[in-house]
Short mmCIF file of C-alpha atoms in Angstrom, two decimals:
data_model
loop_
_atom_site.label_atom_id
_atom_site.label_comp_id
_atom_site.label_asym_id
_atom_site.label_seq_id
_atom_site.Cartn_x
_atom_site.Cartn_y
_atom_site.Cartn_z
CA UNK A 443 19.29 -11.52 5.53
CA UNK A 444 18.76 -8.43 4.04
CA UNK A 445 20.74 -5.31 4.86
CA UNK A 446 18.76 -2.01 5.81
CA UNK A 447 20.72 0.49 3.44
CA UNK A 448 18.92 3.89 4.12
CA UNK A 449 16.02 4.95 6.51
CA UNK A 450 13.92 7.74 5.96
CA UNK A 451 11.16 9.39 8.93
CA UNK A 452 8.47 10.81 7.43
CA UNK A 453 6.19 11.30 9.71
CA UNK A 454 6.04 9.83 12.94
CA UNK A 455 4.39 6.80 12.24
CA UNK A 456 5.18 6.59 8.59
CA UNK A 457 9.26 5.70 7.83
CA UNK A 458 10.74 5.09 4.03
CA UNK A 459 13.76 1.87 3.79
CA UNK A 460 16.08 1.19 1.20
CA UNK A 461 16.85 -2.22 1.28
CA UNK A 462 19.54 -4.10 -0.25
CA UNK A 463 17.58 -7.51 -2.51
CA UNK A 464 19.25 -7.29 -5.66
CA UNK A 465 16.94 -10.37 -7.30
CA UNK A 466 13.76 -8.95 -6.14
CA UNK A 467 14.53 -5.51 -7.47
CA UNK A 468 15.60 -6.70 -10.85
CA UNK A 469 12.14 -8.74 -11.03
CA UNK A 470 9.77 -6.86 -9.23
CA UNK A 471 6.85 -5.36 -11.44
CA UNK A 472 4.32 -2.41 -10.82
CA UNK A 473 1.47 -3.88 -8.56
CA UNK A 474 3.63 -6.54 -7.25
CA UNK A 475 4.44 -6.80 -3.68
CA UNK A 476 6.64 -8.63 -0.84
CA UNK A 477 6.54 -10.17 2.36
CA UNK A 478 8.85 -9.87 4.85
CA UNK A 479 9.74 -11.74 8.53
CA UNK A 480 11.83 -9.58 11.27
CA UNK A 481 13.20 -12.48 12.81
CA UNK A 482 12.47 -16.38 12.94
CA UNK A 483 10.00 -15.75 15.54
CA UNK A 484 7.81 -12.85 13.54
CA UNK A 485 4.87 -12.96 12.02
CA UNK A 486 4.74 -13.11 7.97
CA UNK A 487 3.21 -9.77 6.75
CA UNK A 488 2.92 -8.35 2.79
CA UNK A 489 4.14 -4.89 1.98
CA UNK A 490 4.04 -3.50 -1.80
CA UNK A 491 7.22 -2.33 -3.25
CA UNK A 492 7.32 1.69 -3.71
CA UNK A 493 10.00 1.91 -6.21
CA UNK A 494 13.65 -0.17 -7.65
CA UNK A 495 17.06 0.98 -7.96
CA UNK A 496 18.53 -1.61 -10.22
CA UNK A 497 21.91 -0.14 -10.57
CA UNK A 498 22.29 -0.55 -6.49
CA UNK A 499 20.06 -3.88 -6.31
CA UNK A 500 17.39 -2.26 -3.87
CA UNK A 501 14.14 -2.05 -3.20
CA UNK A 502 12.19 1.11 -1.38
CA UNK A 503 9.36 0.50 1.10
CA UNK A 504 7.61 3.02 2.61
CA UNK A 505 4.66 1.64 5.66
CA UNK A 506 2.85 3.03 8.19
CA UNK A 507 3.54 1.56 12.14
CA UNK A 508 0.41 0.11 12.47
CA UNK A 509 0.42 -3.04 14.36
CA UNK A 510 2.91 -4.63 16.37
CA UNK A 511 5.42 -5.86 13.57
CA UNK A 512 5.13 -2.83 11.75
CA UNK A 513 6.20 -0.68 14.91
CA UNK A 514 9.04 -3.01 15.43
CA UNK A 515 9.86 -2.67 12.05
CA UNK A 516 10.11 0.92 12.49
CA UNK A 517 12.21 0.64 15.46
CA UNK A 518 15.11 -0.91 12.69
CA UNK A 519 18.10 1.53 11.69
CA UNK A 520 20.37 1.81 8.88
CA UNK A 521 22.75 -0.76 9.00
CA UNK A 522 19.64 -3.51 10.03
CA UNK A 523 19.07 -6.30 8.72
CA UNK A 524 15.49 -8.02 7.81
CA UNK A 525 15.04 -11.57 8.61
CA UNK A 526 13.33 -12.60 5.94
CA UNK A 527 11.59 -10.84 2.58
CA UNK A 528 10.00 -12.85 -0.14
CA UNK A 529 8.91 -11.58 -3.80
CA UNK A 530 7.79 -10.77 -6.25
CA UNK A 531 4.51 -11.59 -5.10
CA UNK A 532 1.29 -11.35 -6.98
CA UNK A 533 0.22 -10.54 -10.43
CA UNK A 534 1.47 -7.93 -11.49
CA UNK A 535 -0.23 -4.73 -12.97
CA UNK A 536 -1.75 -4.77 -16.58
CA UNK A 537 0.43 -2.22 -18.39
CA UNK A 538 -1.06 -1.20 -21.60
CA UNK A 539 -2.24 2.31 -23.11
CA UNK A 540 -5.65 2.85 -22.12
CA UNK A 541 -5.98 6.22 -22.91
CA UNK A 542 -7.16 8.80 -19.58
CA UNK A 543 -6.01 6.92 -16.23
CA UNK A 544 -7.57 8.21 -13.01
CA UNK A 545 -5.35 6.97 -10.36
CA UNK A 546 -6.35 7.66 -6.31
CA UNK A 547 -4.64 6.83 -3.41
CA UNK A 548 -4.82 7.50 -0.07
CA UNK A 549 -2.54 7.29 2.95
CA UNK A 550 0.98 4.93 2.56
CA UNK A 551 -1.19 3.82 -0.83
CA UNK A 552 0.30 7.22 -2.23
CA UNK A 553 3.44 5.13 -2.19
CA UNK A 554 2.30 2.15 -3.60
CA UNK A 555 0.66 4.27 -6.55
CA UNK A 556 3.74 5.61 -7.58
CA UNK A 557 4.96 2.47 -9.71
CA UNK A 558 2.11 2.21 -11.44
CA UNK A 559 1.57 5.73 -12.37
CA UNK A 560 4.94 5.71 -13.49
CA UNK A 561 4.94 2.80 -15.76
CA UNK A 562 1.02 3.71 -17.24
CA UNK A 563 2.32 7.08 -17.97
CA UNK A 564 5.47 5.38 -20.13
CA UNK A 565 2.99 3.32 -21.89
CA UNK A 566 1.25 6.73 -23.39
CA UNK A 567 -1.47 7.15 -21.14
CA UNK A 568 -2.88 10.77 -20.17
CA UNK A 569 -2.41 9.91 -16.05
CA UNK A 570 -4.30 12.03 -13.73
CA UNK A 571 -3.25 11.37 -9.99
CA UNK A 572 -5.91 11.84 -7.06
CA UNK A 573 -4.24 11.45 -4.07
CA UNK A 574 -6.15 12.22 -0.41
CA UNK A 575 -5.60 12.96 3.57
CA UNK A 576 -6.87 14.47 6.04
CA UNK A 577 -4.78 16.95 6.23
CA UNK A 578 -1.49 18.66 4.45
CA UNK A 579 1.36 17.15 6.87
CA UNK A 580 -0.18 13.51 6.21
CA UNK A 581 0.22 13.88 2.31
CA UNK A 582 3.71 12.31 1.02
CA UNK A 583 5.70 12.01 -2.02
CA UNK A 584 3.72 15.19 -3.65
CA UNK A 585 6.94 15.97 -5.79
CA UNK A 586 7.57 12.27 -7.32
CA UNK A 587 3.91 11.85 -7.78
CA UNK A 588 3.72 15.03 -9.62
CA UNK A 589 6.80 14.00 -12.28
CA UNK A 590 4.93 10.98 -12.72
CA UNK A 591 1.89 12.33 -13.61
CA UNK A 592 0.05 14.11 -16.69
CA UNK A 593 -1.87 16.53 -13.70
CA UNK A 594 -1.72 15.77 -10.09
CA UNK A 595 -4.64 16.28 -7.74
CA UNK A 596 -4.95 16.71 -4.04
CA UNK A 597 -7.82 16.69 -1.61
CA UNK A 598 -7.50 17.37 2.10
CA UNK A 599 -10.19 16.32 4.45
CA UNK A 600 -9.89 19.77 6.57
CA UNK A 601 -9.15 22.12 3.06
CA UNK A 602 -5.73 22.67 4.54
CA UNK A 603 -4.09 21.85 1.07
CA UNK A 604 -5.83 21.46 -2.41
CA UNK A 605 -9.04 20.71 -2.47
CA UNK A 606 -11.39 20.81 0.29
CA UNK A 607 -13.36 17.44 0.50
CA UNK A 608 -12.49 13.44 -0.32
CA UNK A 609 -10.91 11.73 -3.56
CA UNK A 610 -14.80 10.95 -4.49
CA UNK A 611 -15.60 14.70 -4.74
CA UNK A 612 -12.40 15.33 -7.23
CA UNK A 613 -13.47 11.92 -8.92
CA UNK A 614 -16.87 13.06 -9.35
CA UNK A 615 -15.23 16.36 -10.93
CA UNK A 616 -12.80 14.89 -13.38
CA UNK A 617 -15.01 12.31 -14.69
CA UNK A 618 -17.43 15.05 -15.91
CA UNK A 619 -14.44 17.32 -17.97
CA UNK A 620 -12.66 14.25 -18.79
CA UNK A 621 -13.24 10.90 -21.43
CA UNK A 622 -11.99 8.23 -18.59
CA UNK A 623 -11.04 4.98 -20.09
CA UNK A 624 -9.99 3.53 -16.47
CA UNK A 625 -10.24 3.96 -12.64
CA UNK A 626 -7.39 2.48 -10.08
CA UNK A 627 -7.73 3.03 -6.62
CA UNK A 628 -5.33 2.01 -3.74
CA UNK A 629 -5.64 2.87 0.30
CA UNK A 630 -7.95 2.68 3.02
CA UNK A 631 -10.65 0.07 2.12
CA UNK A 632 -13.89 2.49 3.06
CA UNK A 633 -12.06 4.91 -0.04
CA UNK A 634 -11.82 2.33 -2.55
CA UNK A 635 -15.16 0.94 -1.73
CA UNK A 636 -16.75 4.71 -1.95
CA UNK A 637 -14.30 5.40 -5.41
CA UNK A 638 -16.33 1.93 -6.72
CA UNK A 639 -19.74 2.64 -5.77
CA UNK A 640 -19.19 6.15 -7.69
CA UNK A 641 -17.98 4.40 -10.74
CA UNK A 642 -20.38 1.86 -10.70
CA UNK A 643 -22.86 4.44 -11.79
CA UNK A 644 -20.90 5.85 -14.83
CA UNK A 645 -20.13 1.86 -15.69
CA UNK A 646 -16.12 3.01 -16.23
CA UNK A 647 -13.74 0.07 -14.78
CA UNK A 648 -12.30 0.57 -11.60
CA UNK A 649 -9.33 -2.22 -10.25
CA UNK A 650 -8.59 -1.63 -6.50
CA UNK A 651 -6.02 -3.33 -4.90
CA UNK A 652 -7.02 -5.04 -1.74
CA UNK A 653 -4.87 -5.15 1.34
CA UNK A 654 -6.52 -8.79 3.54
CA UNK A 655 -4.95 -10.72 6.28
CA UNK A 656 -2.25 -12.73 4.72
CA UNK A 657 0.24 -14.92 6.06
CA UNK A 658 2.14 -17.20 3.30
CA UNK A 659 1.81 -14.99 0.05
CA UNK A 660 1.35 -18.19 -2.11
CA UNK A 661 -2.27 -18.91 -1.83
CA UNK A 662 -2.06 -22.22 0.87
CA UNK A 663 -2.71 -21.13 3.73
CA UNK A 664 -6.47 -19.10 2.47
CA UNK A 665 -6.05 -16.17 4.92
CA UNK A 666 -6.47 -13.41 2.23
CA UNK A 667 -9.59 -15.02 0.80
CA UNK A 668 -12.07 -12.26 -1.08
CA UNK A 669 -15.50 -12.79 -2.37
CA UNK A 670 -14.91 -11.21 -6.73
CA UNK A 671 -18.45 -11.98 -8.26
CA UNK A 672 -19.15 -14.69 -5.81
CA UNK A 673 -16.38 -16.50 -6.29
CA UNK A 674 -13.53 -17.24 -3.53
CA UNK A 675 -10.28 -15.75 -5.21
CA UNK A 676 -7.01 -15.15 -2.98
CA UNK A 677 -5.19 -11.84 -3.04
CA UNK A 678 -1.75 -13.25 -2.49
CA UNK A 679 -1.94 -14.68 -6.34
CA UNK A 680 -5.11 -14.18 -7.84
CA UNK A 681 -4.50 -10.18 -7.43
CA UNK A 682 -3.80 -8.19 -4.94
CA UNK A 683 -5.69 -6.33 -8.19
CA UNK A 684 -9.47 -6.94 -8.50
CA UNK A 685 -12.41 -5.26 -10.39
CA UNK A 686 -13.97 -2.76 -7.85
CA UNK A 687 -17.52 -3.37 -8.82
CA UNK A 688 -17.44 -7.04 -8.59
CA UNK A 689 -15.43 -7.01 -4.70
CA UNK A 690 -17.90 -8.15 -1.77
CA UNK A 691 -16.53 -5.20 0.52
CA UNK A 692 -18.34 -6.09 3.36
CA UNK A 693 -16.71 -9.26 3.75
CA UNK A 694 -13.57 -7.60 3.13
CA UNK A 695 -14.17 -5.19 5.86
CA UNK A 696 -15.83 -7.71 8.17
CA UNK A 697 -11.78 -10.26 7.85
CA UNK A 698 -10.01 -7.26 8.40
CA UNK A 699 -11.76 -6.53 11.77
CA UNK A 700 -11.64 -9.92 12.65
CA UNK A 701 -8.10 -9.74 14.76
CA UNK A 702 -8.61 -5.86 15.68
CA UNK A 703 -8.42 -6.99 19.23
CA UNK A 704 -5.27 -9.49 18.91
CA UNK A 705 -3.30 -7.00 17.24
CA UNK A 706 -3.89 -4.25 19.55
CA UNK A 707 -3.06 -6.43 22.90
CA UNK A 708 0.15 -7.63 20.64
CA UNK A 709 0.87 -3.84 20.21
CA UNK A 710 0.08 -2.92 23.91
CA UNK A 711 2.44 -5.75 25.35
CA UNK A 712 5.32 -4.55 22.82
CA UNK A 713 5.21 -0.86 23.82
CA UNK A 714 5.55 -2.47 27.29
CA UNK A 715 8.45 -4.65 26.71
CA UNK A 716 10.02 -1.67 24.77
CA UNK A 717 8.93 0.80 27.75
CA UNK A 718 10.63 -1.56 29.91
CA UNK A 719 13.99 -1.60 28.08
CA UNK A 720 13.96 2.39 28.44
CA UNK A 721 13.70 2.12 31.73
CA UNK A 722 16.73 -0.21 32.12
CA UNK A 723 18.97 1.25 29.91
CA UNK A 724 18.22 4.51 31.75
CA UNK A 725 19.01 2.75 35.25
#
């Protein structure tokens, strides 16, 4: 069991936890991620860590209510506990100094980024954030991002903070003042699919890291299968990190639809239950 320490609402569908997992916080690596079970009857589902506190032995996750097990999730207060949560999962991110680093995110990726950022930027890089949404009061962490960063970046769909326009268009910008040695992209699959095809063209290495259906996190069960030049690799071990211009993203895209339906009837017949339970403890 693991014990809910702190919850933070920052937006309505997006909510920050602290989480008391003392072993997973002193292992856990930039890149790395976790997957956690509500109760014995929940579904398995993969999360990446947004930050450590290793003097408390927590971990910080910050997700978007989504689908059903992310809303109920959500529904959790301080105090909580979490079934289940196994990790470090994954490989880890390759740490080195490149030289420029053009980092994007977009949505709850902005929270993912941050570890990453933060460790490339120890290792001597020049780190210059993109981060993206489609509008100012969806953009999060702005402040930590910024410490972490050599320049920070932001586009707004509607030009209602930053720049007016997508990550792509401040891409585009940066890699004409700038020498980039490396691209890394996380969020919203049609974004790092887009941030790829861009780089393609200027042949400058891009790693995205994908987000497929997963359900064990250990690479037995084959739900997070990817096409990477051809070949069948498995996010839960083989990345979740892969080279952008080798990623079949249609087939990506294509998995990820594939229980669109599922999960929103699972959704619908939650919000009913919980509806229900209102209603009673109103009565």
């Amino acid at each position: 069991m693991f014990k809910i320490i702190k919850k933070e609402v920052l937006s309505s569908v997006i909510k920050s936890f602290e989480i008391e997992a003392k072993d997973i916080a002193k292992n856990i690596k930039p890149g790395q991620f976790i997957v956690l079970r509500l109760n014995e009857k929940g579904e398995r589902f993969p999360l990446t860590v947004a930050g450590t506190n290793l003097e408390k032995g927590t971990i910080k996750i910050i997700f978007q209510e989504a689908g059903k097990s992310t809303t109920q999730l959500g529904t959790l207060k301080e105090g909580d506990y979490i079934r289940d949560i196994v990790g470090p999962l994954g490989q880890p991110t390759e740490i080195k100094n490149f030289g420029t680093v053009v980092a994007l995110a977009g949505g709850v990726g902005t929270a993912e980024l941050l570890p990453v950022i933060s460790a490339l930027l120890k290792a001597g890089n020049k780190v210059i954030t993109i981060v993206g949404a489609r509008n100012k009061s969806l953009l999060l962490m702005q402040e930590e991002l910024k410490e972490h960063s050599s320049e920070l970046l932001v586009a707004t769909d509607d030009g209602s903070y930053g720049i007016k326009g997508f990550v792509t268009t401040v891409l585009a910008d940066v890699i004409k003042k700038e020498k980039v040695s490396i691209v890394y992209a996380i969020g919203p699959v049609p974004m790092m699919k887009a941030v790829s095809n861009m780089t393609k063209d200027y042949n400058l290495k891009t790693l995205v890291s994908l987000n497929p259906i997963m359900v064990d996190g250990t690479g037995m069960c084959g739900a997070c299968r990817v096409s990477v030049n051809k070949e069948i690799k498995f996010a839960c071990v083989d990345g979740p990190e892969f080279d952008g211009h080798l990623v079949d993203w249609e087939e990506l895209t294509n998995r990820l639809r594939a229980f669109k339906e599922n999960e929103k009837l699972a959704l619908e017949k939650y919000k009913d239950i919980l509806n229900m339970e209102c209603k009673c403890h109103k009565e």
